[in-house]
Amino acid sequence: QVQLVESGGGLVQAGGSLRLSCAASGRTFSRNAMGWFRQAPGKEREFVAAISGNGVVIYYVDSVKGRFTISRDNAKNTMYLQMNSLKSEDTAVYYCAADLRDHGVPGRTVRTYDNWGQGTQVTVSS
């Protein structure tokens, strides 16, 4: 059974940093695009960043460019999101997701992805 588990969330002051991890199990995802999304209270789930299976193609939402870095370690079947210079508006539950199509282009919409983690809370205090 495919499972994605996020970790690394928490409470941080504005300007601080956090590193999220998404550990995949049940199959290898080295050929699969993966992404990070977030959902704030009362808002729709929104795209944050995505990365191709080989790590070459990467996309970010404009609001996190220059602050967040997505990466992956296929040997560990794990994806990461390094978040620096955090702002209060980054507060949300962060979800990782995997696209089960082999060699797919990283998507920026929720419907692109087939598997989702349970989410990890990130709270940035101002």
Coordinates of C-alpha atoms in Angstrom, one line a residue:
Q1 CA 0.0 0.0 0.0
V2 CA 1.3 3.4 -1.0
Q3 CA 1.8 5.7 1.9
L4 CA 3.2 9.3 2.2
V5 CA 4.1 10.6 5.6
E6 CA 5.0 14.2 6.3
S7 CA 7.1 15.4 9.2
G8 CA 8.9 18.5 10.3
G9 CA 6.1 20.9 10.9
G10 CA 5.9 23.1 14.0
L11 CA 5.7 26.5 15.5
V12 CA 8.3 29.1 14.4
Q13 CA 8.7 32.8 14.6
A14 CA 8.5 35.0 11.5
G15 CA 11.8 35.0 9.7
G16 CA 12.6 31.5 10.9
S17 CA 13.1 28.2 9.1
L18 CA 11.6 24.7 9.0
R19 CA 12.4 21.7 6.9
L20 CA 9.5 19.4 5.9
S21 CA 10.1 15.8 4.9
C22 CA 7.8 13.4 3.0
A23 CA 8.7 9.8 3.3
A24 CA 7.2 7.4 0.8
S25 CA 6.6 3.7 1.2
G26 CA 4.9 0.9 -0.6
R27 CA 6.7 1.6 -3.9
T28 CA 9.5 3.6 -5.3
F29 CA 8.7 7.1 -6.6
S30 CA 12.0 7.8 -8.4
R31 CA 10.1 8.1 -11.8
N32 CA 7.2 10.1 -10.4
A33 CA 6.6 13.8 -9.9
M34 CA 5.8 14.9 -6.4
G35 CA 4.6 18.1 -4.9
W36 CA 3.9 20.1 -1.8
F37 CA 0.5 21.8 -1.2
R38 CA -0.8 23.8 1.7
Q39 CA -4.2 24.6 3.1
A40 CA -5.0 27.5 5.5
P41 CA -8.2 27.6 7.6
G42 CA -11.1 28.5 5.4
K43 CA -9.1 28.4 2.2
E44 CA -8.7 25.9 -0.6
R45 CA -5.7 23.7 -0.8
E46 CA -3.0 25.5 -2.9
F47 CA 0.1 24.5 -4.8
V48 CA 3.4 25.4 -3.2
A49 CA 6.1 23.5 -5.1
A50 CA 6.6 20.4 -7.3
I51 CA 9.6 18.4 -8.6
S52 CA 10.0 15.8 -11.3
G53 CA 11.1 12.3 -10.6
N54 CA 14.7 13.0 -11.6
G55 CA 14.7 16.3 -9.7
V56 CA 15.5 18.3 -12.9
V57 CA 12.1 20.1 -13.3
I58 CA 11.0 22.2 -10.4
Y59 CA 8.1 24.7 -10.0
Y60 CA 7.2 27.1 -7.2
V61 CA 4.2 29.3 -6.5
D62 CA 5.4 32.9 -6.8
S63 CA 4.8 33.7 -3.1
V64 CA 7.5 31.2 -2.0
K65 CA 10.2 31.8 -4.7
G66 CA 13.5 32.6 -3.2
R67 CA 12.4 31.4 0.2
F68 CA 11.5 27.7 -0.2
T69 CA 13.5 25.0 -1.8
I70 CA 12.0 21.6 -2.9
S71 CA 14.3 18.6 -3.2
R72 CA 14.3 14.8 -3.2
D73 CA 16.5 11.9 -2.3
N74 CA 15.3 9.0 -4.4
A75 CA 17.7 6.6 -2.6
K76 CA 15.7 7.4 0.5
N77 CA 12.3 7.7 -1.3
T78 CA 12.0 11.0 0.5
M79 CA 11.1 14.5 -0.6
Y80 CA 11.9 17.7 1.3
L81 CA 10.8 21.3 1.5
Q82 CA 13.2 23.7 3.0
M83 CA 11.3 26.8 4.1
N84 CA 13.3 30.0 5.0
S85 CA 12.3 33.5 5.9
L86 CA 8.9 32.2 7.0
K87 CA 6.0 34.7 7.1
S88 CA 2.7 34.5 9.0
E89 CA 0.9 34.0 5.7
D90 CA 2.8 30.7 5.3
T91 CA 0.8 29.3 8.2
A92 CA -1.1 26.2 7.0
V93 CA -1.3 22.5 7.0
Y94 CA 1.3 21.3 4.4
Y95 CA 0.6 18.2 2.4
C96 CA 2.9 16.1 0.1
A97 CA 1.5 14.4 -2.9
A98 CA 2.7 11.9 -5.6
D99 CA 1.7 11.5 -9.2
L100 CA 1.5 7.8 -10.1
R101 CA 2.2 8.4 -13.8
D102 CA 5.8 7.5 -14.6
H103 CA 7.9 10.4 -15.9
G104 CA 5.0 12.9 -15.6
V105 CA 5.6 16.6 -15.8
P106 CA 5.2 18.1 -12.3
G107 CA 1.7 19.3 -11.9
R108 CA 0.5 22.5 -10.1
T109 CA -3.1 21.4 -9.5
V110 CA -4.6 19.1 -6.9
R111 CA -6.1 16.9 -9.5
T112 CA -2.7 16.0 -10.9
Y113 CA -1.9 13.9 -7.8
D114 CA -3.1 10.5 -6.8
N115 CA -1.6 9.9 -3.4
W116 CA -1.6 12.3 -0.5
G117 CA -0.1 12.4 3.0
Q118 CA -2.0 13.3 6.1
G119 CA -0.5 16.7 6.4
T120 CA 1.8 18.5 8.9
Q121 CA 0.9 21.8 10.6
V122 CA 3.2 24.8 10.1
T123 CA 2.4 27.8 12.3
V124 CA 4.4 31.1 11.9
S125 CA 4.0 33.6 14.7
S126 CA 4.5 37.3 13.9

